[in-house]
Short mmCIF file of C-alpha atoms and ligand atoms in Angstrom, two decimals:
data_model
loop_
_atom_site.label_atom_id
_atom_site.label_comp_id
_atom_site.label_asym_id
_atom_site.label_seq_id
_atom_site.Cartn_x
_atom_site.Cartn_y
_atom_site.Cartn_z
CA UNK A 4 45.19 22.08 -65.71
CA UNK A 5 42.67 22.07 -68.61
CA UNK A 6 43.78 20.85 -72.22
CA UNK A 7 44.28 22.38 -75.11
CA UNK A 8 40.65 21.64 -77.25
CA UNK A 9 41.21 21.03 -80.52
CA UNK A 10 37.57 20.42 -82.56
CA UNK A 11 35.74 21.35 -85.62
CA UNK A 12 34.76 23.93 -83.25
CA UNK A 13 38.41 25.85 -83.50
CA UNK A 14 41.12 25.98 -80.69
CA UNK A 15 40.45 26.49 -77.23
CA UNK A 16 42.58 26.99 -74.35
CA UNK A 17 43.61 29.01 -71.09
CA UNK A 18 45.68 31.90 -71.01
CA UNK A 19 48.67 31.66 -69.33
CA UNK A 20 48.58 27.65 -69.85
CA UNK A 21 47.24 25.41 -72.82
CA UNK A 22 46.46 28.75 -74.94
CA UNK A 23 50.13 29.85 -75.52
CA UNK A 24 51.72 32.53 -78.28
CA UNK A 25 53.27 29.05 -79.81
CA UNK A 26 50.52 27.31 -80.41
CA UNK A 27 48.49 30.48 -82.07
CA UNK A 28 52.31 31.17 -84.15
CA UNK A 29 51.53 27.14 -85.66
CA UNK A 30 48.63 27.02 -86.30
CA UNK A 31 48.11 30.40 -87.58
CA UNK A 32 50.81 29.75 -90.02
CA UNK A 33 49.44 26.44 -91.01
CA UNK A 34 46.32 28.35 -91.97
CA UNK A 35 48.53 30.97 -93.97
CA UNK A 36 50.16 28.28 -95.69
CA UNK A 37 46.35 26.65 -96.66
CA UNK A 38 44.82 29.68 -97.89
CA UNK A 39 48.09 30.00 -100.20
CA UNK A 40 48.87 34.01 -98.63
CA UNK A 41 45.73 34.87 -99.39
CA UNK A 42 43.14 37.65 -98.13
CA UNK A 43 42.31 37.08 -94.59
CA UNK A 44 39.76 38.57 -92.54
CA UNK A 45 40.40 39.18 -88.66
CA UNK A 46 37.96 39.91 -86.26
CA UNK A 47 38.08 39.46 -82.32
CA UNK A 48 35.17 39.38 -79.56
CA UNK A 49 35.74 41.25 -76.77
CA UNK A 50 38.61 39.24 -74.18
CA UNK A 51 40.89 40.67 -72.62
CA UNK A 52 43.37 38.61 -73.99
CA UNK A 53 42.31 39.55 -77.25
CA UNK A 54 44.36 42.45 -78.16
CA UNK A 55 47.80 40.23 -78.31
CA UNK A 56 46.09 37.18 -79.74
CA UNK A 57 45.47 39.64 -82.66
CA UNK A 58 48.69 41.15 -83.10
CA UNK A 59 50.11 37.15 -83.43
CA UNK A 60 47.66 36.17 -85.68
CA UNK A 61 48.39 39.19 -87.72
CA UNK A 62 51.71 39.35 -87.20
CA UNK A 63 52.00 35.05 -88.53
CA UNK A 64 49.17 36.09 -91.55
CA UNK A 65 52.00 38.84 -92.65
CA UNK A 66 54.33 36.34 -92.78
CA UNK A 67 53.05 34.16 -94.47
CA UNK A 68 52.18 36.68 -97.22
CA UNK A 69 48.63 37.04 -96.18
CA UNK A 70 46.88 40.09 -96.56
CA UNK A 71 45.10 40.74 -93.74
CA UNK A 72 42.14 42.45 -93.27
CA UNK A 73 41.51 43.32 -89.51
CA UNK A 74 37.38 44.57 -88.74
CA UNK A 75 38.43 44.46 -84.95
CA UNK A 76 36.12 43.79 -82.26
CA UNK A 77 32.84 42.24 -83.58
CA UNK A 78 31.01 38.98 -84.06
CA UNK A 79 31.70 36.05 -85.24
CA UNK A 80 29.24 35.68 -87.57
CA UNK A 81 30.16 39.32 -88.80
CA UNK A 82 33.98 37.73 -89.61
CA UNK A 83 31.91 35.28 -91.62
CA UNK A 84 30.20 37.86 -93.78
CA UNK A 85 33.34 40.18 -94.48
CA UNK A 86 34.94 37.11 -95.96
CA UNK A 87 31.82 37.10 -98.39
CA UNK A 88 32.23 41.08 -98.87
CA UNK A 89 36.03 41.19 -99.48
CA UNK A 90 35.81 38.07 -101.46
CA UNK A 91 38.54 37.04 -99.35
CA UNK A 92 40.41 33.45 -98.82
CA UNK A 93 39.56 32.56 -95.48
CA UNK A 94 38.85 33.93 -91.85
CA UNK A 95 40.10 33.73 -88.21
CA UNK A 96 37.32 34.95 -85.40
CA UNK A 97 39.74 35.10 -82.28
CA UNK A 98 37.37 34.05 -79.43
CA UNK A 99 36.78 31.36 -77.21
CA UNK A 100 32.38 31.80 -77.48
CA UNK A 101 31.01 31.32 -74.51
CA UNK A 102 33.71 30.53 -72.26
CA UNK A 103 35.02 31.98 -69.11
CA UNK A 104 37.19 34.82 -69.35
CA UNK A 105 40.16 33.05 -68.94
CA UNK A 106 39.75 31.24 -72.05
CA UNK A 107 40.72 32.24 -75.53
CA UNK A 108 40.97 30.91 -78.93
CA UNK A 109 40.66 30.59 -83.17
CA UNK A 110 37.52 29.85 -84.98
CA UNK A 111 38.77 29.19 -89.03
CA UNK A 112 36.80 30.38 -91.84
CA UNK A 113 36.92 29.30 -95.62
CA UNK A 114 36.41 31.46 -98.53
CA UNK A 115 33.30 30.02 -98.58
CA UNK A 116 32.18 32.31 -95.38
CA UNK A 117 32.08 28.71 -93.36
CA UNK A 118 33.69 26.95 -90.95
CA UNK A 119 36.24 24.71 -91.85
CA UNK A 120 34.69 21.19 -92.54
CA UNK A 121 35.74 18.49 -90.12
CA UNK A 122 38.42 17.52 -92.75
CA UNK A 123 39.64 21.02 -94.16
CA UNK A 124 39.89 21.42 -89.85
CA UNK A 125 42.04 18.18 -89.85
CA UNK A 126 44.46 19.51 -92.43
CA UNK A 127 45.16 22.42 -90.74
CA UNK A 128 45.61 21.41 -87.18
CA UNK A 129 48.01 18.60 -89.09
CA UNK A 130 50.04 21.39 -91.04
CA UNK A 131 50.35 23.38 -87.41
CA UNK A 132 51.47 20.62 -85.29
CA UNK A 133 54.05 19.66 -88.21
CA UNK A 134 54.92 22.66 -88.19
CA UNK A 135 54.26 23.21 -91.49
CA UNK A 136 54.32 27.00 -93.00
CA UNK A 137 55.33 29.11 -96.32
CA UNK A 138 57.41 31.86 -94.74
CA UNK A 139 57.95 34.49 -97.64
CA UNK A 140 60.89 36.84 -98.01
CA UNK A 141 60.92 40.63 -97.57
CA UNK A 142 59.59 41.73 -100.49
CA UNK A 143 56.71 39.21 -100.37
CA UNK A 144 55.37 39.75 -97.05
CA UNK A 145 51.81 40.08 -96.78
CA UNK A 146 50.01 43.72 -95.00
CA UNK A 147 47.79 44.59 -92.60
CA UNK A 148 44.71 46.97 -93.07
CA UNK A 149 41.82 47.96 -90.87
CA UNK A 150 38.38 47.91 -92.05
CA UNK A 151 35.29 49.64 -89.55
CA UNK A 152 32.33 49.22 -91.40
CA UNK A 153 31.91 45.72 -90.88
CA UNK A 154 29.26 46.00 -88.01
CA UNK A 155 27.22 48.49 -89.92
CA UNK A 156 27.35 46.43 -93.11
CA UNK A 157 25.76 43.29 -90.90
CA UNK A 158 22.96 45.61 -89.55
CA UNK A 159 22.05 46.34 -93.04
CA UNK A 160 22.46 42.82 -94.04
CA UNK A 161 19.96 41.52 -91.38
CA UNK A 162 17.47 44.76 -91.89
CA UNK A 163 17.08 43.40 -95.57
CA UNK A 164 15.83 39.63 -94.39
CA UNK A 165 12.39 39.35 -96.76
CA UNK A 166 10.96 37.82 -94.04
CA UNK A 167 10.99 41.10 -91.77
CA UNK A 168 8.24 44.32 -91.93
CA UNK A 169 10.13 46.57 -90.71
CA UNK A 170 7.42 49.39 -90.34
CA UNK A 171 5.11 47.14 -88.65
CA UNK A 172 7.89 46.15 -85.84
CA UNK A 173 8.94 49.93 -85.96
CA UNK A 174 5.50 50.52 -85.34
CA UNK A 175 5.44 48.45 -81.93
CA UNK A 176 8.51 50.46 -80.47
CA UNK A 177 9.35 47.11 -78.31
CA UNK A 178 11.14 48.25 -75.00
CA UNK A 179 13.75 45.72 -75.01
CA UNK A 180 16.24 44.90 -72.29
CA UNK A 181 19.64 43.52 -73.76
CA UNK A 182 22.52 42.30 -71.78
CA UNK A 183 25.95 42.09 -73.93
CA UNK A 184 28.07 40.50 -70.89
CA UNK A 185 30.75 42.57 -72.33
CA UNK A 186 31.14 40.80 -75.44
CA UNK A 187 31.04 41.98 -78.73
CA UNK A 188 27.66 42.25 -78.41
CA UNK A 189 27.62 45.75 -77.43
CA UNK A 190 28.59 46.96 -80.66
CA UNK A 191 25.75 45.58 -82.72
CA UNK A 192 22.87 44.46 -80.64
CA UNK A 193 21.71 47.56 -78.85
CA UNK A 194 22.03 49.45 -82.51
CA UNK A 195 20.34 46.55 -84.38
CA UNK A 196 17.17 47.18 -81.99
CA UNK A 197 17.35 51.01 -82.61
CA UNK A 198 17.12 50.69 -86.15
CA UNK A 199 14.11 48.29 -85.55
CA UNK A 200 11.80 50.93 -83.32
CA UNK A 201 12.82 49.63 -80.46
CA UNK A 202 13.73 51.47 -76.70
CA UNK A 203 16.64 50.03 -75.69
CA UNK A 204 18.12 49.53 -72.51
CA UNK A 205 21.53 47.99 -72.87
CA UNK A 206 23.11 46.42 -69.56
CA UNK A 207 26.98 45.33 -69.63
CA UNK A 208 27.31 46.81 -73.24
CA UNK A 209 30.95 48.55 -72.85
CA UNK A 210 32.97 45.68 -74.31
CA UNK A 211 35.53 45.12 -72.02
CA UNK A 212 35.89 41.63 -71.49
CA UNK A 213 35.47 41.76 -68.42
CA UNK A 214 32.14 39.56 -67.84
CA UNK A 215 29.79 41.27 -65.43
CA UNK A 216 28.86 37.24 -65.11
CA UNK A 217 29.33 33.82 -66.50
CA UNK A 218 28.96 34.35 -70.04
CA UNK A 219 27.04 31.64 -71.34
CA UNK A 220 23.48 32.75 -72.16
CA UNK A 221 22.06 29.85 -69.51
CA UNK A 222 18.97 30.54 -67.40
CA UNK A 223 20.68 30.53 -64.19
CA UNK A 224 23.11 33.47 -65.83
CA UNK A 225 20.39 35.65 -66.43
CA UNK A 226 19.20 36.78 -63.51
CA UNK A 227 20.27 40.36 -63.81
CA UNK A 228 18.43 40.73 -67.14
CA UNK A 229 15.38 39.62 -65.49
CA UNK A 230 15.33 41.91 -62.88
CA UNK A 231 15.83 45.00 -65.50
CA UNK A 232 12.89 44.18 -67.39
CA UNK A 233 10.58 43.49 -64.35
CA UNK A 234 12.33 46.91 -63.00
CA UNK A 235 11.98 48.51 -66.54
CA UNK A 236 8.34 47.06 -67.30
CA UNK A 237 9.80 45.50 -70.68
CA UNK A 238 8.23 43.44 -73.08
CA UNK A 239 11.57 40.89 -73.46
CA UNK A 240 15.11 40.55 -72.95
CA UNK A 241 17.60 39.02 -75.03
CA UNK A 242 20.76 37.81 -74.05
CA UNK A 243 23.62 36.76 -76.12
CA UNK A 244 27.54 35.12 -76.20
CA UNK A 245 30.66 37.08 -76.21
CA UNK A 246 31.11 36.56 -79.60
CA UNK A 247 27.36 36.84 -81.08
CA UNK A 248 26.27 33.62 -82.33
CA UNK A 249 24.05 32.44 -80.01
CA UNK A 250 20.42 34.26 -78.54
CA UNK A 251 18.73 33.45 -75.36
CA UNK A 252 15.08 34.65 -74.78
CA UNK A 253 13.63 36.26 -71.72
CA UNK A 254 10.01 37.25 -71.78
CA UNK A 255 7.86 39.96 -69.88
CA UNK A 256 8.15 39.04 -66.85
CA UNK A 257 11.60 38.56 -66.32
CA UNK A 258 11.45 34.29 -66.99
CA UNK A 259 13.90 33.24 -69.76
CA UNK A 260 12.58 31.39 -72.17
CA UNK A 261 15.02 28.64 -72.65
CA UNK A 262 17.58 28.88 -75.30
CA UNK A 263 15.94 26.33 -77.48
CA UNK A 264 13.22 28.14 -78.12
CA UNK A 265 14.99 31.10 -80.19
CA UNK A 266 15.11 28.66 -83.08
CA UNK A 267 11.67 27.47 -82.44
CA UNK A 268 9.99 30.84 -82.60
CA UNK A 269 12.31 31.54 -85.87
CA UNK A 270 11.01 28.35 -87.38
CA UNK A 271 7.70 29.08 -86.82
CA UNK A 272 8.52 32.54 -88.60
CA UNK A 273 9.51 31.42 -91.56
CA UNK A 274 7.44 27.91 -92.38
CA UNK A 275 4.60 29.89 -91.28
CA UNK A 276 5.42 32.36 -94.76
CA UNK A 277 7.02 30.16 -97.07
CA UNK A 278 6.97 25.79 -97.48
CA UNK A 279 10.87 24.44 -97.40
CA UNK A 280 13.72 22.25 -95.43
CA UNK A 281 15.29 22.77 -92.33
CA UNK A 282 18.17 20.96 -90.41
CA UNK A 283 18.98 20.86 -86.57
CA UNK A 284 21.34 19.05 -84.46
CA UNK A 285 20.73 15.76 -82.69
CA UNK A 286 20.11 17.22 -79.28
CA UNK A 287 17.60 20.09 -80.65
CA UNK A 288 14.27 19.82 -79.26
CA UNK A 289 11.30 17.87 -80.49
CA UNK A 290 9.45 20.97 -80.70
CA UNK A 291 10.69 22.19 -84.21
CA UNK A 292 10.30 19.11 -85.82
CA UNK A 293 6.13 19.74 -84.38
CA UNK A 294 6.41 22.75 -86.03
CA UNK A 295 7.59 21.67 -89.45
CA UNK A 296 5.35 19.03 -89.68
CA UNK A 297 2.67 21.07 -88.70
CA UNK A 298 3.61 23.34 -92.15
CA UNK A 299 4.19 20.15 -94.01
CA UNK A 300 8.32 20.70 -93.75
CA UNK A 301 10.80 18.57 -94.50
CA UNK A 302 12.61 18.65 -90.94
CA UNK A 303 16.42 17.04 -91.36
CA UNK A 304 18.55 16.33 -88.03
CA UNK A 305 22.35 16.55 -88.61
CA UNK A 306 25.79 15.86 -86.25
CA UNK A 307 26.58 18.09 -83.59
CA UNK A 308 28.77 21.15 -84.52
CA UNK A 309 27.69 24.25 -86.24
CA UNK A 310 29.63 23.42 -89.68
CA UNK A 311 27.75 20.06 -89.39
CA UNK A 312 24.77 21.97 -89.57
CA UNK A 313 25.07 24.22 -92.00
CA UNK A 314 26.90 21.49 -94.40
CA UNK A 315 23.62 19.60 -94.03
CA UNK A 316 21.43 22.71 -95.10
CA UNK A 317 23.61 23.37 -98.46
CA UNK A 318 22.99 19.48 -99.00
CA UNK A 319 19.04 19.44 -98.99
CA UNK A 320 18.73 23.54 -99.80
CA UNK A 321 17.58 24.52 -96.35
CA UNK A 322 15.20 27.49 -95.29
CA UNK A 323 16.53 27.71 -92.19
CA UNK A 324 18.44 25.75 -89.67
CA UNK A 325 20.04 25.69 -86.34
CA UNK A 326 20.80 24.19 -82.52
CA UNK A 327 19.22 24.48 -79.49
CA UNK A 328 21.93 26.67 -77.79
CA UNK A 329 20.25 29.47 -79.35
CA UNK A 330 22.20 29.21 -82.58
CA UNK A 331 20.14 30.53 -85.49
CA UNK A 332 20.97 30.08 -89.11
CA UNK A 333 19.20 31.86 -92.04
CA UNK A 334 21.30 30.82 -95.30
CA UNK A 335 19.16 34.57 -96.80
CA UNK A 336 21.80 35.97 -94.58
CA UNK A 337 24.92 33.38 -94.55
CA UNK A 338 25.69 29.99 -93.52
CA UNK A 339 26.66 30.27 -89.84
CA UNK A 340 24.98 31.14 -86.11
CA UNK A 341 23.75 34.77 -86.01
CA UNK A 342 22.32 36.03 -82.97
CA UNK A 343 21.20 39.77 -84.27
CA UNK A 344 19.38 37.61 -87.34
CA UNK A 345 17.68 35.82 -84.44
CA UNK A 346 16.75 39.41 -82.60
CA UNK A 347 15.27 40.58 -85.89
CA UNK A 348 13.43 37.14 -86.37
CA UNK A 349 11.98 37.30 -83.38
CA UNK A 350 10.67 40.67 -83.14
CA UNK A 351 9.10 40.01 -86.73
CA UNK A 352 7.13 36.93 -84.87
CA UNK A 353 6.26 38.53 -81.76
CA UNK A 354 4.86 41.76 -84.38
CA UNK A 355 2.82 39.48 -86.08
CA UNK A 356 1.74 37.17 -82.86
CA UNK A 357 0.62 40.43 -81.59
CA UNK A 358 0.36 38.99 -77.74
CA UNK A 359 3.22 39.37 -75.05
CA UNK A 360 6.55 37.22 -74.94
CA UNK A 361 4.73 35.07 -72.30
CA UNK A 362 2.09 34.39 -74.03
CA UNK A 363 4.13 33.37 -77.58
CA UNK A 364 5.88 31.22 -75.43
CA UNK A 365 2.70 29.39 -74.38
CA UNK A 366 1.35 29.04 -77.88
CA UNK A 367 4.70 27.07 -78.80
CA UNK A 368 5.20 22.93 -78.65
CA UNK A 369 5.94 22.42 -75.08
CA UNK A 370 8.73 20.11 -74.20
CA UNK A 371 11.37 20.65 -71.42
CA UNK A 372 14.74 19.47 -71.72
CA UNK A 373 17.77 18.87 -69.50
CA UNK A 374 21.40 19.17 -70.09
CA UNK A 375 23.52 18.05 -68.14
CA UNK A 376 27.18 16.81 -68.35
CA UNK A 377 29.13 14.30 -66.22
CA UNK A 378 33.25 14.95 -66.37
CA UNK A 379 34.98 12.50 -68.10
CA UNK A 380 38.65 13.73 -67.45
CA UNK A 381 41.08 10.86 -68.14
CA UNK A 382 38.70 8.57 -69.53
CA UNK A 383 38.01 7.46 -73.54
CA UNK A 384 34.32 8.52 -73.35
CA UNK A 385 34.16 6.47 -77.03
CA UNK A 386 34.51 3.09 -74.98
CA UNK A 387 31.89 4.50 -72.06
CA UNK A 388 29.35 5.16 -74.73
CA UNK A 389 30.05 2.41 -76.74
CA UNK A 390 28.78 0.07 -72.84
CA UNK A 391 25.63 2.36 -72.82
CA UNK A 392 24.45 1.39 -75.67
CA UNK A 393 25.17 -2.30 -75.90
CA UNK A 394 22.79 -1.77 -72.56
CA UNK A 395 20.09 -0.50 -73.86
CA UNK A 396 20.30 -2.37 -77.62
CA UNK A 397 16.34 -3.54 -77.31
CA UNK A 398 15.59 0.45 -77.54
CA UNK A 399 15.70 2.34 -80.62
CA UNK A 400 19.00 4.06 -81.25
CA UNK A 401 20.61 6.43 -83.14
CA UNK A 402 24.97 6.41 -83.31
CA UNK A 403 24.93 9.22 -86.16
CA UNK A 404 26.69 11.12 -83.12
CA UNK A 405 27.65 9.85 -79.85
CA UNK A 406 24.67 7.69 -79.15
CA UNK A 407 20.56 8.75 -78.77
CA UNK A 408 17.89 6.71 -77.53
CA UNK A 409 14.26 7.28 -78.43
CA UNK A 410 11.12 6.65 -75.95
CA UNK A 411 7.92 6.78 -76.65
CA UNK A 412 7.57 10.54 -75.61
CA UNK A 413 11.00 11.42 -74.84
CA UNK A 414 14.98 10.62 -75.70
CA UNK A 415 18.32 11.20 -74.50
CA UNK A 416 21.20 12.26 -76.04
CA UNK A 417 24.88 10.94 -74.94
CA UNK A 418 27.71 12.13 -76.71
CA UNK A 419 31.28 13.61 -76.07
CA UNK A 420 31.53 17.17 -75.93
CA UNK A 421 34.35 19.23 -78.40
CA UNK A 422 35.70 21.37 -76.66
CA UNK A 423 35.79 19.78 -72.95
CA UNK A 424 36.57 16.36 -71.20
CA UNK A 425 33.06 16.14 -70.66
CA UNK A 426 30.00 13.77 -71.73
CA UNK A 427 26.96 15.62 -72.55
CA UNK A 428 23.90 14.03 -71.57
CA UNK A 429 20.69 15.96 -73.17
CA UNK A 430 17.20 14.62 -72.23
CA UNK A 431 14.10 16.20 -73.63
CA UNK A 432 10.19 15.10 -72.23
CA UNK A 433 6.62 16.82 -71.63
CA UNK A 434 7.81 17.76 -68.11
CA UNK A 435 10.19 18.90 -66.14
CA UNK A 436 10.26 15.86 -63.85
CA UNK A 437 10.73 13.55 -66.78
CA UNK A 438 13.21 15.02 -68.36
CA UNK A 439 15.39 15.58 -65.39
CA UNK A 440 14.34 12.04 -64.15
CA UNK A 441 15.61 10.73 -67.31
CA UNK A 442 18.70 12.39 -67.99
CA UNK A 443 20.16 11.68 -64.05
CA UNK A 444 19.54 8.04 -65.10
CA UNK A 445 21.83 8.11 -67.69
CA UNK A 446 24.32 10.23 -65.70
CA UNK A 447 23.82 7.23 -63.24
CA UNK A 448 24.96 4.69 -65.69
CA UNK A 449 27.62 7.17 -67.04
CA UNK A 450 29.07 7.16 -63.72
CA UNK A 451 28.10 3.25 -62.59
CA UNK A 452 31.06 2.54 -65.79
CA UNK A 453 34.11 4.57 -64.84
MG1 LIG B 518 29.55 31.68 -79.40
#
């Protein structure tokens, strides 16, 4: 059976196992009790298990005096900007991201439209297992009121980024396959592209929940997308999460990108316009860091975890900002992952570029990376990390999360996932070869300690 994951990252569990009505009920009410029955914006992707996941979280907010505001099914990074437009106390996006569909879970927000930091996080998951709450009586319970114009207000928000021409996109009417899996996609993507020129054809956009495929935005889950714009004669794809925050490529001819490379071309976008900072995570690729110091940027790498991130960015005033999953942050818009901002972004390049998706691609730093993870299930990965790099002390290191080694022209990156038992090991080097060389090495060793 799989665990309950409890990380900066929110709650995650299985339906019908780790992911039960009790542990939503304590938690919720912890997060009641911490936002003092304040206003609370809901918002859901697109699960199947969604609909009664809402109705507890709603029904704990109201008792805790809360008063809820429920936007329904939509991103997560649209949760984060209704907290900013109702000036409200905090947030809960009910999702699990990019998980299989048996998964579920709670992403918390602050009223400052961000993820809890690791230590606001900590409190609450502390209040919830003590069971801590503020239960009012009758005549202070809190209310529940629905709200629909949170998806259009988000479209506006991103149509408004100063980086974008919008006539001179317009003017390009992209044809532009998107595939939704069924999230909560479908309800802002394809529109986003229509207000930006573009023909749109939109493949699992009915947001069931029901995932026409695994949902994370990986190459090897993209297949169908690639097809549709070979079929459709497209000039890209874009694929995104369940619930919105992350943005995988796919140019002209059907061949993804790689999801790292939705924050490069953003980058380029905007240090090629204006000078400033930007932050990414220790296992983002080499080839934004080429970028900024191509534009004379100050290029910043930060912990692992979105709210790691975008703390980082508020501390040195960041431009922009992101991971390598495809996450892209634009503080212009808000302080959190936003896949349409990266549609929008990207169009703007590929406007200006002028060439196809293939050949933007080509014009970008080339590195290839590999991910991999080796299970760590009943293990402490701290103490199997901890043995890696006593190994390899003559290298230069880097233990600002999990543990990094630098080579000459490549690294790897070893550290323990969030949200699974798992250890992640991230490699990155010119080639293909090298980089997968390089990360089964370490997988090697991983393995050679248990
Ligand atoms: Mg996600």
């Amino acid at each position: 059976m799989s665990t309950l994951m409890v990380s900066i990252s929110g709650l995650r569990g299985e339906i019908g196992s780790t992911l039960t009505p009790e542990v939503v009920q304590k938690y919720t009410l912890a997060f009641a009790k911490y936002v003092k029955g304040g206003k609370v914006i809901v918002g859901r992707d697109s699960r199947v298990s969604g609909p009664f996941i809402s109705d507890l979280v709603k029904g704990c907010l109201v008792a805790g005096g809360c008063e809820v505001i429920d936007i329904g099914i939509v991103p997560t990074p649209t949760v984060q900007l209704e907290i900013e437009h109702h000036r409200a106390a905090g947030g809960i996006a009910i999702t699990a991201s990019h998980n299989p569909i048996q998964w579920n879970g709670l992403k918390f927000m602050g009223s400052n439209s961000r993820f809890l930091n690791p230590e606001a996080a900590q409190t609450v998951y502390a209040m919830g297992d003590h069971h801590e709450m503020d239960l009012k009586s009758w005549q202070e319970l809190g209310s529940v009121t629905m709200d629909d114009q949170a998806i259009k207000r988000h479209i506006e928000k991103v149509l408004n980024i100063s980086y974008l021409d919008l006539k001179a996109i317009r003017q390009r009417h992209f044809k532009v396959v998107v595939d939704t899996v069924n999230g909560a996609g479908g309800r802002i993507i394809p529109e986003l592209l229509k207000k930006l020129g573009c023909e749109v054809i939109a493949i699992n956009q009915e947001t069931s929940g029901r995932f026409a495929h695994t949902p994370e935005p990986l190459p090897e889950n993209l297949s169908q997308l690639g097809d549709e714009i070979r079929k459709q004669k497209a000039d890209l794809g874009f694929a995104v999460d369940p619930d919105v925050d992350r943005c995988a490529i796919v140019d002209n001819t059907g061949q993804p990108i790689g999801e790292e490379y939705t924050l490069v071309i953003a980058t380029k976008l905007i240090f090629s316009k204006k000078m400033g900072r930007m932050v990414v995570n220790m296992s983002t690729s080499r080839a934004s860091e080429d970028i900024a110091k191509y534009y004379n940027c100050m290029f910043v790498r930060s912990r692992v975890g979105e709210i790691n991130v975008a703390e980082k960015m508020v501390e040195i005033d960041a431009l922009i900002g992101g991971e390598g999953n495809g996450g892209v942050i634009l503080p212009e818009v808000h302080l959190g992952r936003d896949a349409p901002v990266a549609v929008a972004l990207t169009l703007q390049m590929l406007t200006e570029f002028g060439g196809t998706m293939q050949e933007l691609r080509a014009s970008l730093p080339h590195y290839e990376m590999g991910k991999q993870k080796v299970s760590v299930e009943g293990l402490d990965p701290d103490r199997i990390l901890k043995e890696i790099a006593k190994k390899h002390s003559d290298l230069p290191q880097d233990h600002l999360d999990g543990v990094k080694i630098d080579f000459e022209n490549s690294w790897v990156h070893l550290r323990k996932s969030n949200t699974e038992p798992i250890i992640r090991v991230i490699s990155e080097a010119p080639n293909v070869e090298e980089a997968e060389s390089l990360g089964k090495r370490f997988m090697d060793e991983i393995k050679s300690i248990r």
